[in-house]
Every structure is written in C-alpha cells, then in structure tokens.
Amino acid sequence: MTRTGSSRRTFITGAAATAGAWGVPPALAAPAHAQSRTRPQLRTQDTATPPNGRTVAVLGGGVAGLTAAHELAERGYAVTVYERRALGGKARSMDVPGSARGDRKPLPAEHGFRFIPGIYHNLPDTMRRIPYPGNANGVWDNLVAPPEMMFARANGREDLRAPIPWPGHSAAELTPDEIRRALTGFLQTLVKLPPHESAYFVDRVLVFLTSCDERRNEVWEHTPWWEFVRAAQMSHEYQRILAVGITRNIVATKAEEASTRTVGALGEAFVLNALGRGADGPPDRILNLPTNEAWIDPWAAYLRALGVEFRIGWTVQEVQYGAGRVSGVTALDPAGARRTVTADHYVSALPVEHARRTWSAGLRAADPMLGRCDKLETEWMTGIQFYLTERAPLVHGHLNCIDSPWSLTAIQQAEHWPARNFPADYGDGTAVDCLSVDISDWDKPGILYGKTAKQCTRDEVAREVWAQLKASLNDTGKTLLTDRTLHSWFLDPGVDGLGTPNPTNQDQLLIHPTGTFHNRPSADTRVPNFFLSGDYVAVDIDLATMEGANASARAAVNALLDQDGSTAERCTVKPMYRAPELESFKRHDLWRHRLGLRNAFDLG
C-alpha cells in the first residue's frame, strides 16, 4: 500500500541478485547492532543551537521520520534523524550489489513496489514541496498513472483486465442509486459474478457508505470482512475476488479476521476516487523512476539544505524516562559504541514492532496508551524483483494474482520509467525490465515445494514465486513468462533465516484484524516532550500506508508545537474525503444506530 545516495548501507551486500537465475544468494552480513553491546557508554549533545533555540531528535528515517524532520526544519527547529539502515525505510529503493557493469548503475531493487493512489492528500502535499530539477511541482510531478490493471486467474480461468480512465466518472449527483448503477456495471463487466451475488455485494457497499461513524467504530470495527459480505454463503469466485482478494492482496490481512471498518473505509475512498470525488489524482499512480532517484534522494538533499542532520547506522535501544520527561535516548552508533542522545523533544518514528521495544518501563508507566500498542499485530509483506532479458506482454499496470497461494501482486517497472533506458542505464546491459512482485501471504503452502514461504530457502522462494506467476499468466494458451528470459532475481534483504526454524523479517507490515482501531495510539503522549509518528498511529486513514505515516508525522509536529508554545503555523492534516451527498444518510443512520436499528440499506 507497502519501499539514499550517501546513506545506503552495505548491509545488503549479502543479498545480491544471483549471477545465474537460480544461484543461492550468500548469507547476510551481520548488522551494526549485532556488535558488542558492552562498550563504555558515551554522552553526546547531537545538535547545534537552532534559530529558535530548540532541538528535536527524530528516531527513524522512513516516511514518518522524514516528514517530521521536513515540517520541523521548515519551522526553525534543529533536527537530527537517527536511522539504523538507510533513509526512506520500507519506501526506499536500493542497489543490487555487484550487478553494475561499466558505467551503468546497479540494478534497482526495493522492499515493495510504490503505489500512491489518488485517495492520498497529505503525502502528495509533501511531495510537491520537495524540489526536483525541471519540475514545477517538485517530486510530485514524477508520479505517472498506469492506464490499466489486471486480475490474473489460474487454472484456465479468464484473466480480468480493466482500464483505469482519468479524469474519472463525475456524477452530477452522487446518490445511492448512482453508486449502485456504477458498481453493478463494474462488477458485471469485469468480475462476471452471478447477478444475485453482485447485487448483494453492492448492497453491502451501500450499507457501509451510509453507516454513521458510531456504527463503524462500534459495530463494523468488530465485524470481520468475511462475515460482513457473507462470503461463506457465496460462490468461490465471490470469495476469491471480493473477500480474500480485497483483504489479503491490498491490506495483507485474512478476510476472516480483517476489520470491516478498515476494509470498508479504504474501499469507500477508492469508490469515490473512481467516481471523480475528493481525489488528488488518478486511482493508481507510481513513480517514473526508481524510488530513490524520483523521491528519497531529492528529499534528503532538501532536508540537508534546511539544516537537518542525518545519523545513519544508529540503532535506537531505549527511550529513557525521568522527572516526568524523556531524559535521553540510548543508541548504538555505527561503531557499536553505546551513546545517549539528548534533545529538547523526541519524535519516535520507528515501525511499531521496533518502537515498542525501545519504550522503557518508566515511559510505559507514564502513558498506559503505549502499552496498548503491544496488541497491534504485524505480518510479512515483502518484495522480490525478477529481471528479464525480454519485455513480457503482461499488462500496462498492476496485476493481482488472486488465485496464487502466496497472494502475489506485481508490476513491470521499466515501461513506467521513460527517462531511463533500462538496458543501457542499469546492470550488465542485458536486463530490459524489472518485474517487481509483492508476497502477501508467507504462511500458506506453495505449488512447487508444498512449503510456506517462511519454510523455503531464499532460492526456493524465488523459484516458487516464479512458478506461481507462470501458473497465473501462462494458463490460457499463451506463454507470457518463460524461463529463458529470466536474467536474475533479488529478494528483500530484510528477510533472513528462511528455511530455518526461526526466520526473521526486519520490515513487517501492520495488519488490521478486528479491534485494531481501538489500540492505535495518538501522536501526542502524556510525556510532554515525546511524540509518536508512524503508520500505526491513529489518523484518518485506517491503514498501514505512507499516507498514514505522513499524516501522523504532521500530527506529531502539531502536538510538539503546542507543547512548545510555538507561534509557527500548524501542519495541515487533511482527512479522507467525505462525500457531502452521503452525510444526510449517515445522520439518519446515527439515529437508527442509537435506537438499536439496522442501517436502512441492511437487508441482512
């Protein structure tokens, strides 16, 4: 939804693409934080006195951390960002080690392909404010819109291909009847379900769209999506596309567990985007270059120009608490020396699975909200790239292999990078395309080895994903992917120990089973100089996304400004679009909900 020059770490040297397609990658090098932890502890003041006399330590250099640094630096704060690996976090791209020949760049790889839909508003605003040579709107002008998408089926089922037109449909009057007609037409044209199943699903969409916030928070948050859409009573096609496909491939959560509030809110935003309402742009947008070239490197350069200092290779260990405030942060520097970072304010912008390990007992006692974060759940959603010597005729946009056991989604990258000649600019000159694939289900047996992705070795993961792609794309009489065109592959180096009893993943994804909404923390805490930023923090978009990370950072900066008594302009935190035509239906539903009645469109 899941990815810098000088900040790239050599930790990825052990995860090189294979010289041949199926060679086994060498073991990962030990990260800096695995070095000695018994060295003497040093104390350091890490920032010079800024114009306004205030310093901020930002813990984490992903989208949340860079956004917080951006907003604070523009308001005169001296900001130092502490990042253990590389700027950009899960959003960064990275070099495939050893892949460059001559004057070419290394092959580009990533944790997962970028997807920046038109439903985002806060992240695009930040992108417009990052200068980029020749672009009037900064790096935002590097966004391009794929013209189509595809649901790739297996076992001879017909693939479902759909154009993504823009400007979108613009309804003169967005009524339930108008929405019903639009969605019914889409389902009948693309999905081709039995008419009664399409009609029922559309009714369920209308129930959610017209549900008041109280019903969403109190009822739909505790109702699994599978139950909400009555998937158990429907056909296999209905289950695969409208229940499993939506939840596993988009929000990486099992349909039987996923919160209807989360799935429905995301679906509502996409429906309104497709109908031309409240959008920053087309429903599907990607970058026209590898992520670091198009976005992360220019961002880091701009922040350095604002005075932001980056400490790369620093691993945060503990946020210390004393006398009612955060007194410092214990971290390991790149040499493994233990240091204490001090500042006036601290913004924790680490992913939740890393952040909560750094919160000391005293800090947790000071704000019980932090303890609720232990209930937040994460799973694996990780990318692998296949480099091809011939362009495969797949689809000009994203494809979703909805029958694949590992819930694969993918996109061919090179055609969307018009400023780059892929074979001339990257690698050894023979790879002409990069097929970037996200693996969303790591716990289901595959079709080649009968093992889960976690049980497979790295080589077996690559072979299995390739086999599942071919099963979805080569099953209708056409051979779209062939082994002879496979140049090499690269699996995210954040995954380690595959094929052993204890596989690990440094970059997990927050998932949204029922009840998750009530355990999300706010950006401000009861500790006056400590703030939270990240895609797990409660903001209007109830999903682990770059948009959520960006919005939470803005909220954290606003809370910091409030605590500091600053007169600086507050960050704009734009909520998700609400169609005004539907507000009267939601007000009516609020009355029904408080009387214990169903939504008016809910026929059971």
Coordinates of C-alpha atoms in Angstrom, one line a residue:
M1 CA 0.0 0.0 0.0
T2 CA 3.7 -1.3 1.2
R3 CA 9.7 0.8 -0.4
T4 CA 20.0 7.1 -0.3
G5 CA 22.8 8.2 -2.1
S6 CA 25.2 8.6 0.8
S7 CA 23.0 6.8 3.3
R8 CA 22.9 3.4 1.6
R9 CA 24.4 0.8 4.0
T10 CA 26.5 -2.2 2.9
F11 CA 24.1 -4.5 4.9
I12 CA 22.6 -5.5 1.5
T13 CA 25.9 -6.9 0.2
G14 CA 24.9 -10.4 1.2
A15 CA 21.7 -10.3 -0.7
A16 CA 23.0 -9.8 -4.3
A17 CA 21.0 -11.0 -7.3
T18 CA 22.3 -14.3 -8.5
A19 CA 24.8 -14.4 -11.3
G20 CA 22.6 -17.1 -12.8
A21 CA 18.8 -17.1 -12.3
W22 CA 18.8 -19.7 -9.6
G23 CA 22.1 -19.4 -7.8
V24 CA 21.8 -19.3 -4.0
P25 CA 22.5 -15.8 -2.5
P26 CA 25.2 -15.6 0.2
A27 CA 24.3 -15.1 3.8
L28 CA 23.5 -11.6 5.1
A29 CA 26.3 -9.7 6.8
A30 CA 25.8 -9.0 10.5
P31 CA 24.2 -5.6 11.1
A32 CA 25.9 -3.0 13.2
H33 CA 23.6 -3.5 16.2
A34 CA 24.8 -7.1 16.5
Q35 CA 28.3 -5.9 17.5
S36 CA 29.5 -5.6 21.1
R37 CA 27.0 -4.1 23.5
T38 CA 29.4 -3.8 26.4
R39 CA 31.4 -0.8 25.3
P40 CA 31.5 2.2 27.6
Q41 CA 28.5 4.5 27.3
L42 CA 29.2 8.0 26.0
R43 CA 27.1 11.0 26.3
T44 CA 26.7 13.5 23.4
Q45 CA 24.7 16.6 22.6
D46 CA 23.8 16.0 19.0
T47 CA 22.5 19.2 17.6
A48 CA 23.8 22.8 17.5
T49 CA 21.6 25.6 18.8
P50 CA 19.0 26.4 16.1
P51 CA 17.5 29.8 15.3
N52 CA 14.6 29.2 17.8
G53 CA 16.9 27.6 20.4
R54 CA 15.1 24.2 20.2
T55 CA 16.4 20.8 19.2
V56 CA 14.5 17.6 18.1
A57 CA 15.7 14.1 17.8
V58 CA 13.7 12.1 15.3
L59 CA 14.1 8.3 15.8
G60 CA 13.7 6.6 12.4
G61 CA 14.3 7.8 8.9
G62 CA 11.4 6.3 7.0
V63 CA 8.5 8.3 5.5
A64 CA 7.2 9.2 9.0
G65 CA 10.6 10.4 10.2
L66 CA 11.5 12.3 7.1
T67 CA 8.1 14.0 7.1
A68 CA 8.5 15.1 10.8
A69 CA 12.0 16.4 10.0
H70 CA 10.7 18.3 7.0
E71 CA 7.9 20.0 8.9
L72 CA 10.1 20.8 11.9
A73 CA 13.0 22.1 9.9
E74 CA 10.8 24.5 8.0
R75 CA 9.6 25.9 11.3
G76 CA 13.1 26.6 12.6
Y77 CA 13.9 23.6 14.7
A78 CA 17.3 21.9 14.6
V79 CA 16.6 18.3 13.7
T80 CA 18.7 15.2 13.9
V81 CA 17.4 12.0 12.4
Y82 CA 18.7 8.7 13.7
E83 CA 18.3 5.8 11.2
R84 CA 19.8 2.3 11.6
R85 CA 19.9 1.4 7.9
A86 CA 19.0 3.8 5.1
L87 CA 16.8 6.8 4.6
G88 CA 13.3 6.0 3.2
G89 CA 12.7 2.9 5.3
K90 CA 10.3 0.5 3.6
A91 CA 9.7 3.1 0.9
R92 CA 13.3 3.2 -0.3
S93 CA 14.8 1.6 -3.4
M94 CA 18.2 0.0 -3.2
D95 CA 21.1 -1.2 -5.4
V96 CA 21.5 -4.8 -6.2
P97 CA 25.1 -5.4 -5.1
G98 CA 27.6 -6.5 -7.8
S99 CA 25.1 -6.0 -10.6
A100 CA 26.6 -3.0 -12.4
R101 CA 29.0 -3.3 -15.3
G102 CA 31.0 -0.4 -16.8
D103 CA 29.4 3.0 -16.4
R104 CA 25.9 1.6 -15.7
K105 CA 24.1 1.9 -12.4
P106 CA 23.4 -1.2 -10.3
L107 CA 20.0 -2.8 -11.0
P108 CA 17.4 -1.1 -8.8
A109 CA 15.5 -3.1 -6.2
E110 CA 13.0 -2.4 -3.4
H111 CA 11.2 -3.7 -0.4
G112 CA 8.0 -3.5 -2.4
F113 CA 6.7 -1.5 -5.4
R114 CA 5.4 2.0 -4.9
F115 CA 1.6 2.7 -5.0
I116 CA 0.5 6.3 -4.4
P117 CA -3.3 6.4 -5.2
G118 CA -5.4 9.4 -5.7
I119 CA -7.0 9.0 -2.3
Y120 CA -3.8 10.3 -0.7
H121 CA -3.6 14.0 0.1
N122 CA -1.1 14.6 2.8
L123 CA 1.8 12.7 1.2
P124 CA 1.3 14.4 -2.2
D125 CA 1.4 17.8 -0.5
T126 CA 4.8 16.9 0.9
M127 CA 6.0 15.7 -2.5
R128 CA 5.0 19.0 -4.1
R129 CA 7.3 20.8 -1.6
I130 CA 10.4 18.7 -2.4
P131 CA 12.3 20.5 -5.2
Y132 CA 13.2 18.4 -8.3
P133 CA 15.1 19.8 -11.4
G134 CA 12.7 20.8 -14.1
N135 CA 9.5 20.0 -12.2
A136 CA 7.2 22.9 -11.3
N137 CA 5.5 20.7 -8.6
G138 CA 8.6 19.1 -7.2
V139 CA 8.8 15.3 -7.0
W140 CA 5.0 15.1 -7.3
D141 CA 5.5 15.6 -11.0
N142 CA 7.3 12.3 -11.0
L143 CA 4.0 10.5 -10.5
V144 CA 2.6 8.7 -13.5
A145 CA -0.7 6.9 -13.9
P146 CA -0.8 3.3 -15.3
P147 CA -3.6 3.0 -17.8
E148 CA -4.9 -0.4 -16.8
M149 CA -4.9 -3.2 -14.2
M150 CA -5.4 -6.9 -14.3
F151 CA -6.7 -9.7 -12.0
A152 CA -4.7 -12.7 -13.2
R153 CA -6.5 -16.1 -12.7
A154 CA -5.1 -19.6 -12.6
N155 CA -6.3 -23.0 -13.8
G156 CA -7.5 -21.6 -17.1
R157 CA -9.9 -19.0 -15.7
E158 CA -10.2 -15.9 -17.8
D159 CA -8.0 -13.0 -16.7
L160 CA -9.8 -9.9 -15.8
R161 CA -8.4 -6.8 -17.3
A162 CA -9.8 -3.3 -16.8
P163 CA -8.8 0.2 -18.0
I164 CA -8.2 3.0 -15.4
P165 CA -9.6 6.0 -17.1
W166 CA -8.8 9.6 -15.9
P167 CA -10.5 12.0 -15.5
G168 CA -12.8 9.7 -13.7
H169 CA -16.5 9.4 -13.8
S170 CA -18.0 12.6 -12.4
A171 CA -21.5 12.1 -11.2
A172 CA -23.7 15.2 -11.2
E173 CA -25.5 13.8 -8.1
L174 CA -23.8 11.1 -6.0
T175 CA -26.8 9.2 -4.8
P176 CA -27.1 5.6 -3.6
D177 CA -28.8 4.8 -6.9
E178 CA -25.9 6.4 -8.9
I179 CA -23.4 4.4 -6.8
R180 CA -25.4 1.2 -7.3
R181 CA -25.5 1.6 -11.0
A182 CA -21.8 2.3 -11.3
L183 CA -20.7 -0.6 -9.1
T184 CA -23.1 -3.0 -10.6
G185 CA -21.9 -2.1 -14.1
F186 CA -18.3 -2.6 -13.0
L187 CA -18.9 -6.0 -11.4
Q188 CA -20.9 -7.3 -14.3
T189 CA -18.4 -6.2 -16.8
L190 CA -15.2 -7.2 -15.0
V191 CA -15.9 -9.8 -12.4
K192 CA -18.9 -11.5 -14.0
L193 CA -20.4 -13.0 -10.9
P194 CA -23.9 -14.4 -10.7
P195 CA -26.3 -11.3 -10.8
H196 CA -27.7 -12.0 -7.3
E197 CA -24.1 -12.1 -5.8
S198 CA -23.2 -8.8 -7.5
A199 CA -26.4 -7.2 -6.3
Y200 CA -25.8 -8.4 -2.7
F201 CA -22.2 -7.1 -2.6
V202 CA -23.3 -3.7 -3.9
D203 CA -26.0 -3.6 -1.2
R204 CA -23.2 -4.3 1.4
V205 CA -21.1 -1.5 0.0
L206 CA -24.1 0.9 0.3
V207 CA -24.6 -0.2 3.9
F208 CA -21.1 0.8 4.7
L209 CA -21.1 4.0 2.7
T210 CA -24.2 5.2 4.6
S211 CA -23.2 4.0 8.0
C212 CA -22.5 6.6 10.7
D213 CA -19.2 6.9 12.4
E214 CA -20.5 5.4 15.6
R215 CA -21.8 2.3 13.8
R216 CA -18.4 2.0 12.0
N217 CA -16.4 2.3 15.2
E218 CA -18.7 0.2 17.5
V219 CA -20.0 -2.5 15.1
W220 CA -18.1 -2.7 11.9
E221 CA -14.7 -2.4 13.6
H222 CA -15.6 -5.7 15.4
T223 CA -17.1 -7.4 12.4
P224 CA -14.8 -9.4 10.1
W225 CA -15.0 -8.5 6.4
W226 CA -15.7 -12.2 5.6
E227 CA -18.8 -12.0 7.8
F228 CA -19.9 -8.6 6.6
V229 CA -20.0 -9.6 2.9
R230 CA -21.5 -13.1 3.8
A231 CA -18.6 -14.8 1.9
A232 CA -19.3 -18.2 3.4
Q233 CA -22.7 -18.4 1.6
M234 CA -21.3 -17.3 -1.8
S235 CA -19.5 -18.8 -4.7
H236 CA -15.8 -19.5 -4.9
E237 CA -15.4 -16.6 -7.4
Y238 CA -17.1 -14.2 -4.9
Q239 CA -14.9 -15.4 -2.1
R240 CA -11.6 -15.2 -4.1
I241 CA -12.2 -11.7 -5.6
L242 CA -14.4 -9.8 -3.2
A243 CA -13.5 -11.3 0.1
V244 CA -10.0 -12.8 0.0
G245 CA -8.6 -10.7 -2.9
I246 CA -9.5 -7.4 -1.4
T247 CA -8.2 -8.1 2.1
R248 CA -5.1 -10.3 1.5
N249 CA -3.7 -8.5 -1.5
I250 CA -4.5 -4.9 -0.5
V251 CA -4.3 -4.8 3.3
A252 CA -2.4 -8.1 3.8
T253 CA -4.9 -9.3 6.3
K254 CA -7.0 -12.5 6.3
A255 CA -10.6 -11.8 5.3
E256 CA -11.8 -14.0 8.2
E257 CA -10.1 -11.5 10.6
A258 CA -9.9 -8.2 8.8
S259 CA -11.9 -5.3 10.4
T260 CA -14.8 -4.2 8.2
R261 CA -14.2 -0.7 9.3
T262 CA -10.7 -0.8 7.8
V263 CA -11.5 -2.6 4.6
G264 CA -14.7 -0.6 4.1
A265 CA -13.1 2.8 4.7
L266 CA -10.4 2.0 2.1
G267 CA -13.0 0.7 -0.3
E268 CA -15.1 3.8 0.2
A269 CA -12.1 6.1 -0.7
F270 CA -11.4 4.1 -3.9
V271 CA -15.0 4.1 -4.9
L272 CA -15.3 7.9 -4.5
N273 CA -11.9 8.3 -6.3
A274 CA -13.2 6.3 -9.2
L275 CA -16.3 8.4 -9.3
G276 CA -14.2 11.5 -9.5
R277 CA -14.7 12.7 -5.9
G278 CA -12.2 14.1 -3.5
A279 CA -9.1 12.9 -5.4
D280 CA -5.6 14.3 -5.6
G281 CA -5.3 12.4 -8.9
P282 CA -6.0 9.1 -10.7
P283 CA -6.8 6.0 -8.6
D284 CA -3.4 4.4 -9.4
R285 CA -0.1 6.2 -9.5
I286 CA 3.5 5.1 -9.4
L287 CA 6.9 6.9 -9.8
N288 CA 8.5 7.4 -13.1
L289 CA 12.0 6.4 -11.8
P290 CA 13.3 4.1 -9.1
T291 CA 12.1 5.5 -5.8
N292 CA 15.4 6.9 -4.5
E293 CA 16.0 8.7 -7.8
A294 CA 12.5 10.1 -8.1
W295 CA 11.8 10.9 -4.4
I296 CA 14.0 9.9 -1.5
D297 CA 17.4 11.3 -2.6
P298 CA 15.9 14.7 -3.6
W299 CA 14.0 14.8 -0.3
A300 CA 17.2 14.0 1.7
A301 CA 19.1 16.7 -0.2
Y302 CA 16.3 19.3 0.5
L303 CA 16.3 18.5 4.2
R304 CA 20.1 18.8 4.4
A305 CA 19.7 22.2 2.8
L306 CA 17.3 23.1 5.6
G307 CA 19.9 22.1 8.2
V308 CA 18.6 18.6 9.0
E309 CA 21.4 16.3 10.2
F310 CA 21.3 12.5 9.4
R311 CA 22.9 9.9 11.6
I312 CA 22.9 6.7 9.6
G313 CA 23.8 3.4 11.2
W314 CA 22.5 4.4 14.6
T315 CA 20.3 1.8 16.3
V316 CA 17.9 3.1 19.0
Q317 CA 17.8 0.9 22.0
E318 CA 15.9 2.7 24.8
V319 CA 13.9 5.9 25.3
Q320 CA 14.9 6.9 28.9
Y321 CA 12.4 8.5 31.2
G322 CA 12.9 10.6 34.3
A323 CA 11.4 13.5 36.2
G324 CA 8.3 13.4 34.1
R325 CA 10.1 13.7 30.7
V326 CA 12.2 11.8 28.2
S327 CA 15.7 12.4 29.5
G328 CA 17.6 10.9 26.6
V329 CA 17.7 8.0 24.1
T330 CA 20.2 5.2 24.3
A331 CA 21.5 4.2 20.9
L332 CA 24.4 2.3 19.3
D333 CA 26.5 4.3 16.9
P334 CA 27.8 2.7 13.7
A335 CA 30.9 1.5 15.6
G336 CA 28.8 -0.2 18.2
A337 CA 29.5 2.3 20.9
R338 CA 26.7 3.0 23.3
R339 CA 25.7 6.7 23.3
T340 CA 23.0 8.8 24.9
V341 CA 21.2 11.2 22.5
T342 CA 19.8 14.3 24.1
A343 CA 17.4 16.9 22.7
D344 CA 14.6 19.2 23.8
H345 CA 11.9 17.0 22.1
Y346 CA 11.8 13.4 20.8
V347 CA 9.7 12.1 17.9
S348 CA 9.6 8.3 17.7
A349 CA 9.1 7.4 14.0
L350 CA 10.1 3.8 14.2
P351 CA 7.8 1.0 12.9
V352 CA 5.6 -0.2 15.8
E353 CA 7.4 -3.6 16.1
H354 CA 10.7 -1.8 16.7
A355 CA 9.4 1.3 18.5
R356 CA 7.6 -0.6 21.3
R357 CA 10.8 -2.5 22.2
T358 CA 12.5 0.9 22.9
W359 CA 9.9 2.2 25.3
S360 CA 11.3 1.9 28.9
A361 CA 9.2 0.7 31.8
G362 CA 9.1 4.2 33.2
L363 CA 7.9 5.6 29.9
R364 CA 5.2 3.0 29.6
A365 CA 4.0 3.7 33.1
A366 CA 3.8 7.4 32.3
D367 CA 1.4 6.7 29.5
P368 CA -0.7 3.5 29.5
M369 CA -1.6 4.2 25.9
L370 CA 1.9 2.9 24.9
G371 CA 1.1 -0.5 26.4
R372 CA -1.9 -0.9 24.2
C373 CA 0.5 -0.9 21.2
D374 CA 1.6 -4.4 22.3
K375 CA -1.7 -5.6 21.0
L376 CA -1.1 -4.3 17.5
E377 CA -0.3 -7.2 15.1
T378 CA 2.1 -7.4 12.2
E379 CA 2.7 -9.9 9.4
W380 CA 5.1 -10.3 6.5
M381 CA 4.5 -8.5 3.1
T382 CA 7.8 -8.4 1.3
G383 CA 9.0 -7.8 -2.3
I384 CA 11.1 -9.8 -4.8
Q385 CA 12.2 -8.5 -8.2
F386 CA 12.8 -10.6 -11.3
Y387 CA 15.0 -9.0 -14.0
L388 CA 14.1 -10.1 -17.6
T389 CA 16.0 -10.1 -20.8
E390 CA 12.8 -9.5 -22.8
R391 CA 9.8 -7.4 -22.1
A392 CA 6.9 -9.7 -21.2
P393 CA 3.5 -8.7 -22.7
L394 CA 1.6 -8.7 -19.4
V395 CA -0.4 -5.5 -18.5
H396 CA 0.4 -1.8 -18.5
G397 CA -0.1 -1.5 -14.8
H398 CA -0.5 -3.6 -11.6
L399 CA -1.6 -7.2 -11.8
N400 CA -3.1 -9.2 -8.9
C401 CA -2.6 -13.0 -9.0
I402 CA -5.7 -13.6 -6.9
D403 CA -5.5 -17.4 -7.1
S404 CA -1.9 -17.6 -6.1
P405 CA -1.4 -19.2 -2.7
W406 CA 1.1 -16.5 -1.7
S407 CA -1.3 -13.7 -2.8
L408 CA 1.1 -12.1 -5.3
T409 CA 0.8 -8.6 -6.8
A410 CA 3.2 -7.3 -9.3
I411 CA 4.0 -4.5 -11.8
Q412 CA 6.5 -4.3 -14.7
Q413 CA 8.7 -1.3 -13.9
A414 CA 10.8 -0.3 -16.9
E415 CA 7.9 1.0 -19.2
H416 CA 7.0 3.5 -16.5
W417 CA 10.5 4.9 -16.3
P418 CA 10.6 6.9 -19.6
A419 CA 13.7 8.9 -18.7
R420 CA 15.7 5.7 -18.4
N421 CA 16.9 3.2 -21.0
F422 CA 16.8 0.2 -18.7
P423 CA 19.5 -2.0 -20.5
A424 CA 21.7 1.0 -21.3
D425 CA 21.5 2.6 -17.8
Y426 CA 21.4 -0.4 -15.4
G427 CA 23.1 -3.7 -14.7
D428 CA 25.1 -5.5 -17.3
G429 CA 23.2 -4.2 -20.3
T430 CA 21.1 -7.4 -20.9
A431 CA 18.2 -6.9 -18.4
V432 CA 15.4 -4.9 -20.1
D433 CA 12.8 -5.0 -17.4
C434 CA 12.1 -5.4 -13.7
L435 CA 9.1 -7.4 -12.7
S436 CA 8.5 -6.3 -9.1
V437 CA 6.4 -8.7 -7.0
D438 CA 4.9 -8.4 -3.5
I439 CA 4.4 -11.6 -1.5
S440 CA 1.5 -11.0 0.9
D441 CA 1.0 -14.5 2.4
W442 CA 4.0 -16.2 3.9
D443 CA 2.2 -18.8 5.8
K444 CA 0.4 -20.8 3.1
P445 CA 1.9 -23.8 1.2
G446 CA 3.1 -23.1 -2.3
I447 CA 2.5 -25.1 -5.5
L448 CA 6.1 -26.2 -6.2
Y449 CA 7.5 -27.4 -2.9
G450 CA 4.4 -27.6 -0.7
K451 CA 6.0 -25.4 1.8
T452 CA 5.2 -21.9 3.2
A453 CA 7.4 -19.1 2.1
K454 CA 8.9 -18.9 5.6
Q455 CA 9.9 -22.6 5.3
C456 CA 11.6 -22.1 2.0
T457 CA 15.1 -21.1 1.4
R458 CA 15.7 -17.8 -0.5
D459 CA 16.3 -19.7 -3.7
E460 CA 13.2 -21.8 -3.1
V461 CA 11.1 -18.6 -2.5
A462 CA 12.3 -17.2 -5.9
R463 CA 11.5 -20.5 -7.7
E464 CA 8.1 -20.7 -6.0
V465 CA 7.1 -17.1 -6.8
W466 CA 8.2 -17.6 -10.4
A467 CA 6.1 -20.8 -10.6
Q468 CA 3.0 -19.1 -9.2
L469 CA 3.4 -16.2 -11.6
K470 CA 3.5 -18.6 -14.5
A471 CA 0.5 -20.5 -13.2
S472 CA -1.5 -17.3 -13.2
L473 CA -0.2 -15.9 -16.5
N474 CA 0.6 -18.9 -18.7
D475 CA -2.6 -20.9 -18.2
T476 CA -4.9 -19.7 -21.0
G477 CA -2.9 -20.9 -24.1
K478 CA -0.3 -18.1 -24.1
T479 CA 3.2 -18.2 -22.7
L480 CA 3.8 -14.8 -21.3
L481 CA 6.7 -15.7 -18.9
T482 CA 9.5 -18.0 -19.9
D483 CA 12.5 -19.3 -18.0
R484 CA 14.9 -18.3 -20.8
T485 CA 14.1 -14.6 -20.3
L486 CA 14.9 -14.7 -16.6
H487 CA 18.1 -12.8 -16.0
S488 CA 18.3 -12.8 -12.2
W489 CA 16.3 -12.0 -9.1
F490 CA 16.6 -10.1 -5.8
L491 CA 14.8 -10.8 -2.6
D492 CA 14.5 -8.1 0.1
P493 CA 17.5 -8.4 2.4
G494 CA 15.3 -7.6 5.4
V495 CA 14.2 -11.2 5.3
D496 CA 16.7 -13.6 6.9
G497 CA 16.8 -17.1 8.2
L498 CA 14.5 -18.5 5.6
G499 CA 14.3 -22.3 5.6
T500 CA 15.4 -22.4 9.3
P501 CA 13.2 -22.8 12.4
N502 CA 13.5 -19.0 13.1
P503 CA 13.0 -16.9 10.0
T504 CA 13.1 -13.1 10.7
N505 CA 11.8 -10.0 8.9
Q506 CA 13.1 -6.6 9.7
D507 CA 10.3 -4.9 7.8
Q508 CA 6.9 -6.2 8.8
L509 CA 3.5 -4.7 8.0
L510 CA 0.8 -3.6 10.4
I511 CA -2.3 -5.6 9.8
H512 CA -5.9 -4.8 10.8
P513 CA -7.8 -7.6 12.5
T514 CA -11.0 -6.6 14.3
G515 CA -10.4 -4.3 17.2
T516 CA -7.2 -2.8 16.0
F517 CA -8.6 0.7 15.7
H518 CA -9.1 0.9 19.4
N519 CA -5.4 0.1 20.2
R520 CA -3.9 2.7 17.9
P521 CA -2.2 5.5 19.9
S522 CA -2.4 9.2 19.2
A523 CA 0.5 11.2 18.1
D524 CA 0.8 13.1 21.4
T525 CA 1.5 11.3 24.6
R526 CA 1.2 12.1 28.3
V527 CA 5.0 12.7 28.3
P528 CA 5.3 16.4 27.4
N529 CA 8.4 16.1 25.1
F530 CA 7.7 12.7 23.5
F531 CA 5.6 12.2 20.3
L532 CA 4.7 9.3 18.1
S533 CA 4.8 9.1 14.3
G534 CA 4.3 6.1 12.1
D535 CA 1.7 4.2 10.1
Y536 CA 0.4 2.6 13.3
V537 CA -0.6 6.0 14.9
A538 CA -4.3 6.9 14.8
V539 CA -5.1 9.1 11.8
D540 CA -8.0 9.3 9.5
I541 CA -6.7 6.7 7.0
D542 CA -7.1 3.5 9.0
L543 CA -4.4 1.5 7.2
A544 CA -0.7 1.0 7.3
T545 CA 0.3 3.3 4.4
M546 CA 2.8 6.0 3.5
E547 CA -0.1 8.4 3.7
G548 CA -0.8 7.4 7.3
A549 CA 2.9 7.7 8.2
N550 CA 2.9 11.2 6.6
A551 CA -0.3 12.3 8.3
S552 CA 0.8 11.0 11.7
A553 CA 4.1 12.9 11.4
R554 CA 2.2 16.1 10.8
A555 CA 0.0 15.4 13.8
A556 CA 3.1 14.8 15.9
V557 CA 4.7 18.0 14.8
N558 CA 1.5 19.9 15.7
A559 CA 1.4 18.4 19.2
L560 CA 5.1 19.3 19.6
L561 CA 4.4 22.9 18.6
D562 CA 1.5 23.1 21.0
Q563 CA 3.7 21.8 23.9
D564 CA 6.4 24.3 22.9
G565 CA 4.0 27.2 22.8
S566 CA 5.2 27.9 19.3
T567 CA 3.5 30.6 17.1
A568 CA 4.6 28.7 14.0
E569 CA 1.8 27.8 11.5
R570 CA 0.5 24.3 12.2
C571 CA 0.8 21.5 9.7
T572 CA -2.3 20.8 7.6
V573 CA -3.6 17.3 8.3
K574 CA -6.2 16.6 5.6
P575 CA -8.8 13.9 6.4
M576 CA -10.0 11.4 3.9
Y577 CA -12.7 12.8 1.6
R578 CA -16.3 12.6 2.7
A579 CA -18.9 12.9 0.0
P580 CA -21.4 15.6 1.2
E581 CA -24.3 13.9 -0.6
L582 CA -23.9 10.9 1.8
E583 CA -23.8 12.9 5.0
S584 CA -27.6 13.0 5.3
F585 CA -27.8 9.2 5.1
K586 CA -25.1 9.0 7.8
R587 CA -27.1 11.3 10.1
H588 CA -30.2 9.2 9.5
D589 CA -28.1 6.1 10.3
L590 CA -26.9 7.7 13.6
W591 CA -30.4 8.0 14.8
R592 CA -31.2 4.3 13.8
H593 CA -28.0 3.1 15.4
R594 CA -28.7 4.7 18.7
L595 CA -32.2 3.2 18.6
G596 CA -30.6 -0.2 18.0
L597 CA -31.9 -0.5 14.4
R598 CA -30.0 -1.7 11.4
N599 CA -28.8 0.6 8.6
A600 CA -31.6 1.4 6.2
F601 CA -29.9 -0.5 3.4
D602 CA -29.0 -3.5 5.5
L603 CA -31.4 -6.3 4.5
G604 CA -29.4 -8.9 6.3

